[in-house]
XYZ file of C-alpha atoms in Angstrom:
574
model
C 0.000 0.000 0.000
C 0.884 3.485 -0.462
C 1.665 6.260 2.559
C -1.295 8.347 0.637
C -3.453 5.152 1.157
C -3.693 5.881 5.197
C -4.821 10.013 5.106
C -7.630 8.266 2.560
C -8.773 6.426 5.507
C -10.835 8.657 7.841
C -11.022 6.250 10.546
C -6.900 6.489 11.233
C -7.887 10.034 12.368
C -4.232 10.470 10.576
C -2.567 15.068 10.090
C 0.226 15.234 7.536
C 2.604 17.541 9.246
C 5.128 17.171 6.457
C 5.967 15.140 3.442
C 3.494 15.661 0.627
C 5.957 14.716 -1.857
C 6.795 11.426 -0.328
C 3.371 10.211 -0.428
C 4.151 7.474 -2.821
C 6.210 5.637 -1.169
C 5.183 1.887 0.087
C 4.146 0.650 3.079
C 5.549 -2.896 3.996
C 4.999 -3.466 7.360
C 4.426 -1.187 10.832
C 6.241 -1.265 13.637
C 5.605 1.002 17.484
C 8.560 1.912 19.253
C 9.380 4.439 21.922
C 13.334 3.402 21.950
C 15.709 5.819 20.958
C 17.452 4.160 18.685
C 14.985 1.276 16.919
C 17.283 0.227 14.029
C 18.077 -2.988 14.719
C 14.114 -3.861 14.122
C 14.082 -2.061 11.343
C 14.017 -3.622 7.818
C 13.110 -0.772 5.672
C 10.015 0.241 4.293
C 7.797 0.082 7.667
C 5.557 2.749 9.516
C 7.144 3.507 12.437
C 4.461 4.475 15.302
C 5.963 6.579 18.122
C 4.370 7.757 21.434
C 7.097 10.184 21.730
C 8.449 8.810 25.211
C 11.649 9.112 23.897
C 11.581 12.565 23.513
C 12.950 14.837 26.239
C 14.514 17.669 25.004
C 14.623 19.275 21.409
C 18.192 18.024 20.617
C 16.546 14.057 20.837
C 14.854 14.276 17.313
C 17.336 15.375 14.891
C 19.311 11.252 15.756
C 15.581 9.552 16.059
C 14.878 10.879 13.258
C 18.219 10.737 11.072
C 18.201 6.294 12.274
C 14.682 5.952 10.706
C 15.584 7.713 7.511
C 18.727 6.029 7.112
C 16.759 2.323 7.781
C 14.651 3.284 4.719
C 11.690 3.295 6.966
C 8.113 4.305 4.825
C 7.102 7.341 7.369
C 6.536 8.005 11.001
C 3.349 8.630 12.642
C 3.917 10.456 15.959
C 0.810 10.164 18.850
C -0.305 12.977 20.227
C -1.629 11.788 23.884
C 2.340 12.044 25.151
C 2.912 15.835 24.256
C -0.052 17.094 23.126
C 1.105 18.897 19.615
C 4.245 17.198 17.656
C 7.230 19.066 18.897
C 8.185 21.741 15.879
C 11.819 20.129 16.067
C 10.511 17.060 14.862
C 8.902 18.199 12.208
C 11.597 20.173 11.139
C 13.442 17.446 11.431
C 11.762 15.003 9.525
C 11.691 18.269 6.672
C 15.185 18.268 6.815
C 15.449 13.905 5.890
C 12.448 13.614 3.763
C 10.785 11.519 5.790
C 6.442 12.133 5.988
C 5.152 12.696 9.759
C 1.383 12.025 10.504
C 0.188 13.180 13.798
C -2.168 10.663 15.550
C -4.976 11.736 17.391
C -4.858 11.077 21.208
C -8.555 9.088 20.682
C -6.824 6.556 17.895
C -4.909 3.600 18.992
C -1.933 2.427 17.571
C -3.151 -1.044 17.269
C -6.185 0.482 14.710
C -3.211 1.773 12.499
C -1.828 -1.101 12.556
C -4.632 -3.760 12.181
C -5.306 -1.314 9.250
C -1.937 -1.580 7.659
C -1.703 -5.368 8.154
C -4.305 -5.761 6.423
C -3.981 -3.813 3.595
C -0.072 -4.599 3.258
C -1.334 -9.016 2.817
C -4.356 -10.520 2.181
C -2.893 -13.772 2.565
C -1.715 -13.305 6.066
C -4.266 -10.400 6.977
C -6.886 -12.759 9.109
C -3.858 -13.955 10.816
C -2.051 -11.301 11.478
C -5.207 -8.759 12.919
C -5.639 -11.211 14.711
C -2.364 -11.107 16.163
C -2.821 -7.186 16.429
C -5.821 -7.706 18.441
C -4.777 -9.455 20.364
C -1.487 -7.183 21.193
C -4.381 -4.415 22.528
C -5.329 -7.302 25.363
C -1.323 -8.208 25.427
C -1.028 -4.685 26.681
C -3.554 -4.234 28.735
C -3.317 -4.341 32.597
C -4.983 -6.021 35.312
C -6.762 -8.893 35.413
C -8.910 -8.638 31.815
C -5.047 -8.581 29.880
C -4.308 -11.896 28.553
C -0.777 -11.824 28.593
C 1.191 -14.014 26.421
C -1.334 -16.517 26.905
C -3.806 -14.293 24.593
C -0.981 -14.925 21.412
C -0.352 -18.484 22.609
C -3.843 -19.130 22.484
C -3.985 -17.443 18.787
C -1.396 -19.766 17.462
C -3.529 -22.652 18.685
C -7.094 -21.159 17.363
C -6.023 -20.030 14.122
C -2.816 -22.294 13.173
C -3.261 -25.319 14.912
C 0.350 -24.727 16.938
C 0.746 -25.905 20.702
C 3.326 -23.203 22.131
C 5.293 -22.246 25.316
C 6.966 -19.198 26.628
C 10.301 -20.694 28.624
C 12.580 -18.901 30.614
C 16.450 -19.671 29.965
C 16.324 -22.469 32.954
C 13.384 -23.777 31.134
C 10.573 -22.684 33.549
C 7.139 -22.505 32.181
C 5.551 -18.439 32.020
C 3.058 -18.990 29.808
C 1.777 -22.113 27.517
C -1.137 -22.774 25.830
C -2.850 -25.888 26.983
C -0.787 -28.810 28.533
C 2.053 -27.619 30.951
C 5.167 -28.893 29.808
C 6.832 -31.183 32.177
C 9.847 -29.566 33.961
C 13.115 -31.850 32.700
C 11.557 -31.266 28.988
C 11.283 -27.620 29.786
C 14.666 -27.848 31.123
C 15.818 -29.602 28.128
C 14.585 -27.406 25.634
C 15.881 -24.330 26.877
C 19.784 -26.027 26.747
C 19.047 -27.369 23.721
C 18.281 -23.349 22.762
C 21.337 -22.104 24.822
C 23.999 -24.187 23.371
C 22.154 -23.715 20.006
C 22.252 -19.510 20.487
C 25.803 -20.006 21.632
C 27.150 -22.103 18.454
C 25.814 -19.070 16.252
C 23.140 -20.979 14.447
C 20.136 -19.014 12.941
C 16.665 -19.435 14.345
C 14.229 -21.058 14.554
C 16.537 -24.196 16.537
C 14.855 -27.436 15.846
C 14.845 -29.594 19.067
C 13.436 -33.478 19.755
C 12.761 -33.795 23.490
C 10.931 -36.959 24.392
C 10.023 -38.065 20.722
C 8.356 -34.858 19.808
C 10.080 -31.997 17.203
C 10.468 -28.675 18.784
C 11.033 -25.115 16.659
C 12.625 -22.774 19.156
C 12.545 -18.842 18.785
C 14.117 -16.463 20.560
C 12.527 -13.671 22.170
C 14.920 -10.976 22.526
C 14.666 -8.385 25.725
C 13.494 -4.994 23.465
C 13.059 -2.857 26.862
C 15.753 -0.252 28.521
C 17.521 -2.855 29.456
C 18.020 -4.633 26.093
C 21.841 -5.543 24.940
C 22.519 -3.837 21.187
C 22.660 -6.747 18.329
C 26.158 -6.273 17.769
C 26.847 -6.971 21.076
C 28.708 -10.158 22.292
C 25.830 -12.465 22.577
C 27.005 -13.717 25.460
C 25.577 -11.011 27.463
C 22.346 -11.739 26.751
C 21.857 -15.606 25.982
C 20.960 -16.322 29.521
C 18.303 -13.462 30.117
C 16.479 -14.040 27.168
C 12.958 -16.404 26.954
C 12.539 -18.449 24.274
C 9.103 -19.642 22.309
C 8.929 -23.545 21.879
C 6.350 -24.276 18.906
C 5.717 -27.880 18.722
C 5.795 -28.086 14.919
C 9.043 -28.658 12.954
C 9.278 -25.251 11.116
C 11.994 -26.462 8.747
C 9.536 -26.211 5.591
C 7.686 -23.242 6.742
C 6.656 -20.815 3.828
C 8.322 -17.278 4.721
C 5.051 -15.771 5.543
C 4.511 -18.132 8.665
C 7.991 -18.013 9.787
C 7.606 -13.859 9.525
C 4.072 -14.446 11.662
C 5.917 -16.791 14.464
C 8.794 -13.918 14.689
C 6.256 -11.133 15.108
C 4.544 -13.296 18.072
C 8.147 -13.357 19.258
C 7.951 -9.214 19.352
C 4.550 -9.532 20.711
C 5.548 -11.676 23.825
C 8.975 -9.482 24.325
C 6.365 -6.345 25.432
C 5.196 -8.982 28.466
C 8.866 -9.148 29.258
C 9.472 -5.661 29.252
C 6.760 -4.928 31.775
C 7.794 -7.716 33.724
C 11.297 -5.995 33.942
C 9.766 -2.787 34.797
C 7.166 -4.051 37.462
C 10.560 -5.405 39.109
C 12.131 -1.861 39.057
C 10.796 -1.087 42.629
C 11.874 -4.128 43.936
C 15.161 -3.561 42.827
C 16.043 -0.618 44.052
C 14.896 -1.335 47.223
C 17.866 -4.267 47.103
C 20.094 -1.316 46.020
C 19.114 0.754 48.923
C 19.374 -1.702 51.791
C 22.679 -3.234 50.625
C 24.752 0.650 50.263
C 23.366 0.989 54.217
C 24.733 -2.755 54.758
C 27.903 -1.723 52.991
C 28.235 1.761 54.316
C 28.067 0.588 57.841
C 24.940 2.705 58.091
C 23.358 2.128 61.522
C 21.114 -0.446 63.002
C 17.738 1.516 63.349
C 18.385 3.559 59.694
C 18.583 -0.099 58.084
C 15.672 -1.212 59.939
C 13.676 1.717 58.667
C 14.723 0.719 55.260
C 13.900 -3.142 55.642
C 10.398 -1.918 57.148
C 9.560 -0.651 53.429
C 10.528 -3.590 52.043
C 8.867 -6.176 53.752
C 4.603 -5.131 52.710
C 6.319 -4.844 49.278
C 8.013 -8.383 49.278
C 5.751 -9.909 51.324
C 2.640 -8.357 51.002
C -0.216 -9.409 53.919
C 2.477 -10.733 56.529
C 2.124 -8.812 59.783
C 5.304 -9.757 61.461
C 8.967 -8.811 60.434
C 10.557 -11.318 58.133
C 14.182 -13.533 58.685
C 16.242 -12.558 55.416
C 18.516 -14.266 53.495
C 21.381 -13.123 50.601
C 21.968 -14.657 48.075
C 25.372 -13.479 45.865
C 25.832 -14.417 42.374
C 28.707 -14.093 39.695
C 28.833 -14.915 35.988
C 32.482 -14.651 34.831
C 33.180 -15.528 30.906
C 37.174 -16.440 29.420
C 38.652 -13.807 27.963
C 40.426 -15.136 25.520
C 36.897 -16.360 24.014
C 35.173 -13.340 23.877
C 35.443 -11.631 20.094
C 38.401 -10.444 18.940
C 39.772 -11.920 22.093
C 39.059 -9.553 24.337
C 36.712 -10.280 27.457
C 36.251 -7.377 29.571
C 33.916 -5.742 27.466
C 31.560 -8.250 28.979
C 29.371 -6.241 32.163
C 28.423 -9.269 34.140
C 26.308 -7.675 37.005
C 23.986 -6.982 34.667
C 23.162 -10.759 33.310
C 24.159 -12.253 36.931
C 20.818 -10.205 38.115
C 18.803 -10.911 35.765
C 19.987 -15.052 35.916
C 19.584 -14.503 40.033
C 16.032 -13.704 39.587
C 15.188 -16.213 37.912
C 16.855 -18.779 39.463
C 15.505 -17.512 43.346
C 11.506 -18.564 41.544
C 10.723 -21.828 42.289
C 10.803 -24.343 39.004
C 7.304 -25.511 39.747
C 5.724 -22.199 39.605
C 4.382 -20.614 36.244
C 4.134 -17.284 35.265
C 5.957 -14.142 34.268
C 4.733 -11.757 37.623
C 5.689 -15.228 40.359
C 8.985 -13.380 41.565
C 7.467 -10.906 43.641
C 9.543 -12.117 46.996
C 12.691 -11.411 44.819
C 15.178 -7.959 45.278
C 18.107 -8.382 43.480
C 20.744 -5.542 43.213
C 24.004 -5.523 40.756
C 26.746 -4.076 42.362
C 29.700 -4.035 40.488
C 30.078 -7.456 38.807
C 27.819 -8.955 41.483
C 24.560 -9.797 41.900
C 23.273 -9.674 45.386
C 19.895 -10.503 45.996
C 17.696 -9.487 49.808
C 15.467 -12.603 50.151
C 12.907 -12.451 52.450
C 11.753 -15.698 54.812
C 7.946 -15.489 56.493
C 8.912 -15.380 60.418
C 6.987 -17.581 62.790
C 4.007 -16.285 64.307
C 3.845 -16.477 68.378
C 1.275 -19.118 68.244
C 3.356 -21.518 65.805
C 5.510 -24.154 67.123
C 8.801 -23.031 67.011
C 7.941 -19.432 66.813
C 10.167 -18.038 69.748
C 13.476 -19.743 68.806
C 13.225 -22.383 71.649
C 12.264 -25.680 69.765
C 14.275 -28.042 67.449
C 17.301 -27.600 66.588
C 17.072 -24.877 63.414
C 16.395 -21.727 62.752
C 12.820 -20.944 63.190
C 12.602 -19.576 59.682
C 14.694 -22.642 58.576
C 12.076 -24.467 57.015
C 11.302 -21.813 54.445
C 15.054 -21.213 53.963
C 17.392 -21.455 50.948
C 19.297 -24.133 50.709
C 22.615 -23.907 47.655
C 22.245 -27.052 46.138
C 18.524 -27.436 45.985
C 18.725 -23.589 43.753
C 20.631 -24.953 41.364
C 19.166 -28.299 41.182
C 16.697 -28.282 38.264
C 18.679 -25.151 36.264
C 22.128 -26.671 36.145
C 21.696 -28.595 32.949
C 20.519 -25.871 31.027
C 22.689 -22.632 32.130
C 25.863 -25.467 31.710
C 24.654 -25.142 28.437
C 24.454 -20.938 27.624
C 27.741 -20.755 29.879
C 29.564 -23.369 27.247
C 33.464 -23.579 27.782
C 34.088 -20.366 28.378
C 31.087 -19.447 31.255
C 31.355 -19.748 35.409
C 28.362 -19.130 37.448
C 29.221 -18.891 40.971
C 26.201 -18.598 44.047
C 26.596 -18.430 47.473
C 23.657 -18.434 50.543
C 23.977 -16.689 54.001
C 22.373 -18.307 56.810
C 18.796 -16.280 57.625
C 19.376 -13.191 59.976
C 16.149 -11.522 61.631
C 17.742 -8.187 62.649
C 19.483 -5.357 60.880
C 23.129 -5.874 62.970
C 23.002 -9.185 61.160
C 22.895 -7.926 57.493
C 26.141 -7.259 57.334
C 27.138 -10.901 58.405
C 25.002 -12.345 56.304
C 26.220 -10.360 52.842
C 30.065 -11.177 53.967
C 29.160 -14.749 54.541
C 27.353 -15.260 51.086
C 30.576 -13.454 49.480
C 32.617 -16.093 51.268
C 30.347 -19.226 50.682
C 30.261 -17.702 46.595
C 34.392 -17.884 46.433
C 34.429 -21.665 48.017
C 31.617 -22.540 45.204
C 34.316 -20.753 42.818
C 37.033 -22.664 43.900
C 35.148 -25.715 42.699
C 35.237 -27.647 39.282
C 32.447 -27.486 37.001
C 30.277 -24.376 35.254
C 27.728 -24.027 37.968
C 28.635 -24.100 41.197
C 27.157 -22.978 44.906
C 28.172 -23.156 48.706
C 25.549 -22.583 51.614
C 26.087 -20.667 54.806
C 26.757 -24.446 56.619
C 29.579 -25.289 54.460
C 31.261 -22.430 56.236
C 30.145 -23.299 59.703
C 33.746 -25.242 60.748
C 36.571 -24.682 62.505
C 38.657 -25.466 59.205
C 37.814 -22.412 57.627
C 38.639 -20.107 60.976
C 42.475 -19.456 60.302
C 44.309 -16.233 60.574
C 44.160 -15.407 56.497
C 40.297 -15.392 56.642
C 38.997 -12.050 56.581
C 37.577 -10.412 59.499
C 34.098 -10.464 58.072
C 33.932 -14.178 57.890
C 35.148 -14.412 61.590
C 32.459 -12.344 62.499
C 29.560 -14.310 60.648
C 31.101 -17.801 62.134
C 30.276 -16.391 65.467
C 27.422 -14.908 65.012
C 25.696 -17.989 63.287
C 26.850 -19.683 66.645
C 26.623 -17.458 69.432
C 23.489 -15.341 68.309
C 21.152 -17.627 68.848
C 22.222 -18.220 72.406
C 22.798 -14.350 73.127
C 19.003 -13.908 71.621
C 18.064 -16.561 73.916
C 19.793 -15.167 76.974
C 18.504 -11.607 76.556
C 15.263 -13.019 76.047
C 15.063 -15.467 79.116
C 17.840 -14.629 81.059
C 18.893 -18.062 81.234
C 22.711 -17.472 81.168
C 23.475 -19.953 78.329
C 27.020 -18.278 76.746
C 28.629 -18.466 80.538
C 27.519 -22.138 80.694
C 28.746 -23.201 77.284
C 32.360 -21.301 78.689
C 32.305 -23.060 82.044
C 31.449 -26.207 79.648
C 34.203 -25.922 77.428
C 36.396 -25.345 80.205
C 35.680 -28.161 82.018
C 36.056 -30.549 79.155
C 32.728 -31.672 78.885
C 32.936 -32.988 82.909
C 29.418 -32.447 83.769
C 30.137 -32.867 87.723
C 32.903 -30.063 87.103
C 30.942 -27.792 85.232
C 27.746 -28.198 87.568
C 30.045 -27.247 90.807
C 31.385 -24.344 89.186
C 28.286 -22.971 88.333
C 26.662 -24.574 91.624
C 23.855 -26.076 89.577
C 22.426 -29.033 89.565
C 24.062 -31.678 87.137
C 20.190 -32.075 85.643
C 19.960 -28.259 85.488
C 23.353 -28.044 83.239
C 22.410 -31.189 81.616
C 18.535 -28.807 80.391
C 20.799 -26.102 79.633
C 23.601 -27.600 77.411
C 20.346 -29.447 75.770
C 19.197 -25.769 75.099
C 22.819 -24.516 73.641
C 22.004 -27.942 71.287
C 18.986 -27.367 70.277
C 19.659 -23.802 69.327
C 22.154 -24.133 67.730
C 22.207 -27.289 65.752
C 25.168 -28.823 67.553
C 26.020 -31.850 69.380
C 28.616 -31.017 72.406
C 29.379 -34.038 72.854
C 31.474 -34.370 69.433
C 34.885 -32.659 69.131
C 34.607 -30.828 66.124
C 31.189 -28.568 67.694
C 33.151 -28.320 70.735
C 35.993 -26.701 68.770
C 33.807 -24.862 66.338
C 32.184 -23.149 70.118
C 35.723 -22.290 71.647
C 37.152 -20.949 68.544
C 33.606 -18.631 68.575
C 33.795 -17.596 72.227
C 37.786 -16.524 71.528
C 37.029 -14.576 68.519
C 33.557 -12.745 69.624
């Protein structure tokens, strides 16, 4: 169709501001973008519909304007509902490049001018792809009446008969029409796609899981945070979903593979709102962590962690145990492009891999890490987890039963994080990729933040020191004498004690039962209960409740050497 085609159409509600004598020129496709620079989805010969969020200042249209004309692109209708009129510097820009500007009304939606286009540019494909459009209006739609990716999934199934599934890069399910995919086929596919994206092969990747043929797309990130095209790939291969199609599109017609990679564009706008719905989230991470860092004190933390909580746990009335989690994705240098490496920003794709690892495999959905901060500091990602704390009335609840933590049984644990996404991140980290994780024990105050980020740091560098791509250490791996000698840094020392002797200081303050001078005059007696009990003038079945106490809070068993030592080495260094 022609550009002169659309201010024929009364319906588009479309203004020429400029270009009369471009009018001619044909219209091959439409694309909406509010990135400053869109060329790398550009082809040439598309409408480009902008709501003019990219424009701040009068300098910004001039380069917007100068990338569309130099991709060839058809003409550039500019919405008015941003701005209200079309700056006068983009129309003089677009003057100055030949390129025709409409102005769209505020009351006309971009998906009308593009339904309209669609189906004027192919007959063939036009049923399809409005209904694709259509769709995109529910796509983008908030609350509970959008559809989501499911809404495109479930076009592919209507209209063309094609079972599909939105994975993440570990292979969890967000989105599938009808039957779930099971979780080792999910996980399956998306290393299949990994080391498929990593080799350099062109989509769509054909996979066979399980007897069945696979076509795998990639869905590229297209929000703020998206990594340029000519960018090492390697900075985005583990961030990005993938669609599975069950269909083996190896003798697709053109038209249906252009379709599948438009649903691909489609299902990238769910990821950039699910990026930008994490924004809060993340900064709140950022926020806590510089006060951990900083040495800020106690109470200005706590007033911090007191916004977080009703956003990460929404509904839960008492103040949460927290956990942190640090992660690290380190790539060769000498395999990087031109062989140089350190162009790579890992903190960045570490984040990004953190969140999605910290969701649990079985659950579905794009919006199901809402307990998840995760910061990036430096080439770090360091992520504020937060654990439900016992109520009074639970068993358990006031430290004083069993022998864990009383928010240990919602905990993090190392290995069981990495247990169903190892296979497929071995795969996007190929020969040249390291991810590293390390877990703190849970803390319940502010004075233990700082503990707990030093001790994840720590537990991350013994998981480095490890063979194999992905590896993690948890907080109890670092709970032994072993690791206390004098080249471990200070930090450490201090989170060794405190994952001992809190519990019992809590406990004492609490109760005033006196359990850190027992455990001394313990130690020093060497375990002689008759000596210990006349030092303390107690009554051997009095030491023997306490010591049961220091066991049960703690985890430990005095009567074995190595707890005894891991205790005196504790009460020396606090």
């Amino acid at each position: 169709m022609r550009l002169r085609a659309l201010l024929e159409t009364d319906a588009l509600g479309l203004r020429l501001l400029g270009g009369d004598e471009e009018l001619d020129r044909s219209v091959r496709g439409v694309m909406t973008t509010d990135l400053r620079d869109p060329s790398r989805y550009l082809t040439g010969g598309e409408l480009v519909l902008t709501g003019l969020a990219w424009h701040r200042d009068a300098k910004d249209s001039e380069p917007f304007v100068r990338i569309l004309s130099a991709a060839g692109v058809a003409g550039l209708a500019a919405g008015e509902a941003e701005l209200g009129a079309i700056p006068d510097d983009l129309v003089e820009a677009c003057r100055h490049h030949r390129l025709p500007l409409f102005a769209v009304h505020e009351t006309v939606a971009f998906a009308t001018i593009t339904e309209h286009v669609v189906r004027q540019v192919s007959g063939e494909r036009a049923g399809d792809l409005a209904a694709v459009v259509d769709r995109h209006r529910r796509l983008m739609t908030s609350g509970p009446t959008g559809g989501g990716p499911e809404v495109v999934l479930d076009l592919l199934g209507s209209d063309l008969d094609l079972h599909a599934w939105v994975l993440s890069p570990t292979g969890r399910q967000i989105a599938g029409a009808g039957a779930p995919l099971s979780g080792p086929d999910g996980a399956e596919l998306a290393g299949l796609h990994l080391a498929a994206v990593r080799s350099g092969r062109r989509a769509p990747h054909r996979a066979t899981v399980g007897g069945v043929t696979y076509s795998l797309f990639q869905i590229r990130n297209n929000g703020r945070g998206a990594v340029p095209a000519s960018r090492d790939v390697r900075e985005s291969v583990l961030s990005d979903w993938l669609l599975a199609v069950e269909a083996d599109a190896g003798d697709w017609p053109a038209a249906r593979l252009d379709l599948l990679q438009g649903v691909t564009q489609l299902i990238a706008v769910e990821r950039d709102r699910r990026d930008a719905a994490r924004t809060v989230r993340r900064r709140l991470a950022q926020e806590v962590l510089e006060l951990v860092q900083a040495g800020a004190p106690p109470a200005e933390i706590a007033a911090r962690l007191r916004v977080a909580a009703p956003v990460l746990l929404p509904g839960v009335g008492t103040a949460p145990h927290w956990q942190v989690v640090v992660a690290r994705v380190e790539w060769d240098e000498a395999d990087a492009p031109g062989g140089v490496g350190s162009g790579i920003t890992g903190g960045p794709v570490a984040q990004a891999l953190l969140e999605e690892i910290l969701v649990d495999p079985a659950v579905t959905g794009p919006d199901s890490a809402d307990r998840i901060a995760v910061a990036h500091m430096g080439e770090e990602a360091i992520a504020l987890v937060p654990l439900p704390a016992l109520t009074g009335d639970q068993p358990g609840a006031d430290g004083d039963a069993g022998g864990e933590d009383p928010a240990e049984g919602s905990a993090l644990h190392a290995d069981a994080l990495l247990a169903a996404v190892r296979a497929p991140l071995s795969a996007g980290l190929a020969d040249d990729g390291r991810l590293t994780l390390g877990v703190s024990a849970s803390v319940h105050s502010p004075e233990g933040l700082r503990g707990a980020l030093e001790e994840a740091r720590h537990a991350r560098r013994v998981a480095a020191a490890r063979p194999g791509r992905v590896c993690a250490a948890g907080h109890h791996e670092l709970a032994s004498h072993v690791l206390l000698l004098p080249f471990v840094p200070d930090d450490v020392r201090r989170a060794f004690t405190a994952r001992l002797l809190d519990p019992l200081r809590d406990y004492d303050r609490r109760h005033r039962a006196e359990l850190i001078p027992t455990l001394e005059a313990f130690l020093d007696c060497d375990g002689s209960w008759t000596r210990c009990a006349a030092r303390l003038h107690l009554h051997v079945n009095t030491l023997r409740y306490r010591v049961g106490r220091i066991e049960q809070l703690t985890g430990r068993d005095l009567s074995r050497l190595e707890d005894k030592l891991d205790f005196f080495l504790a009460l020396r260094m606090s």
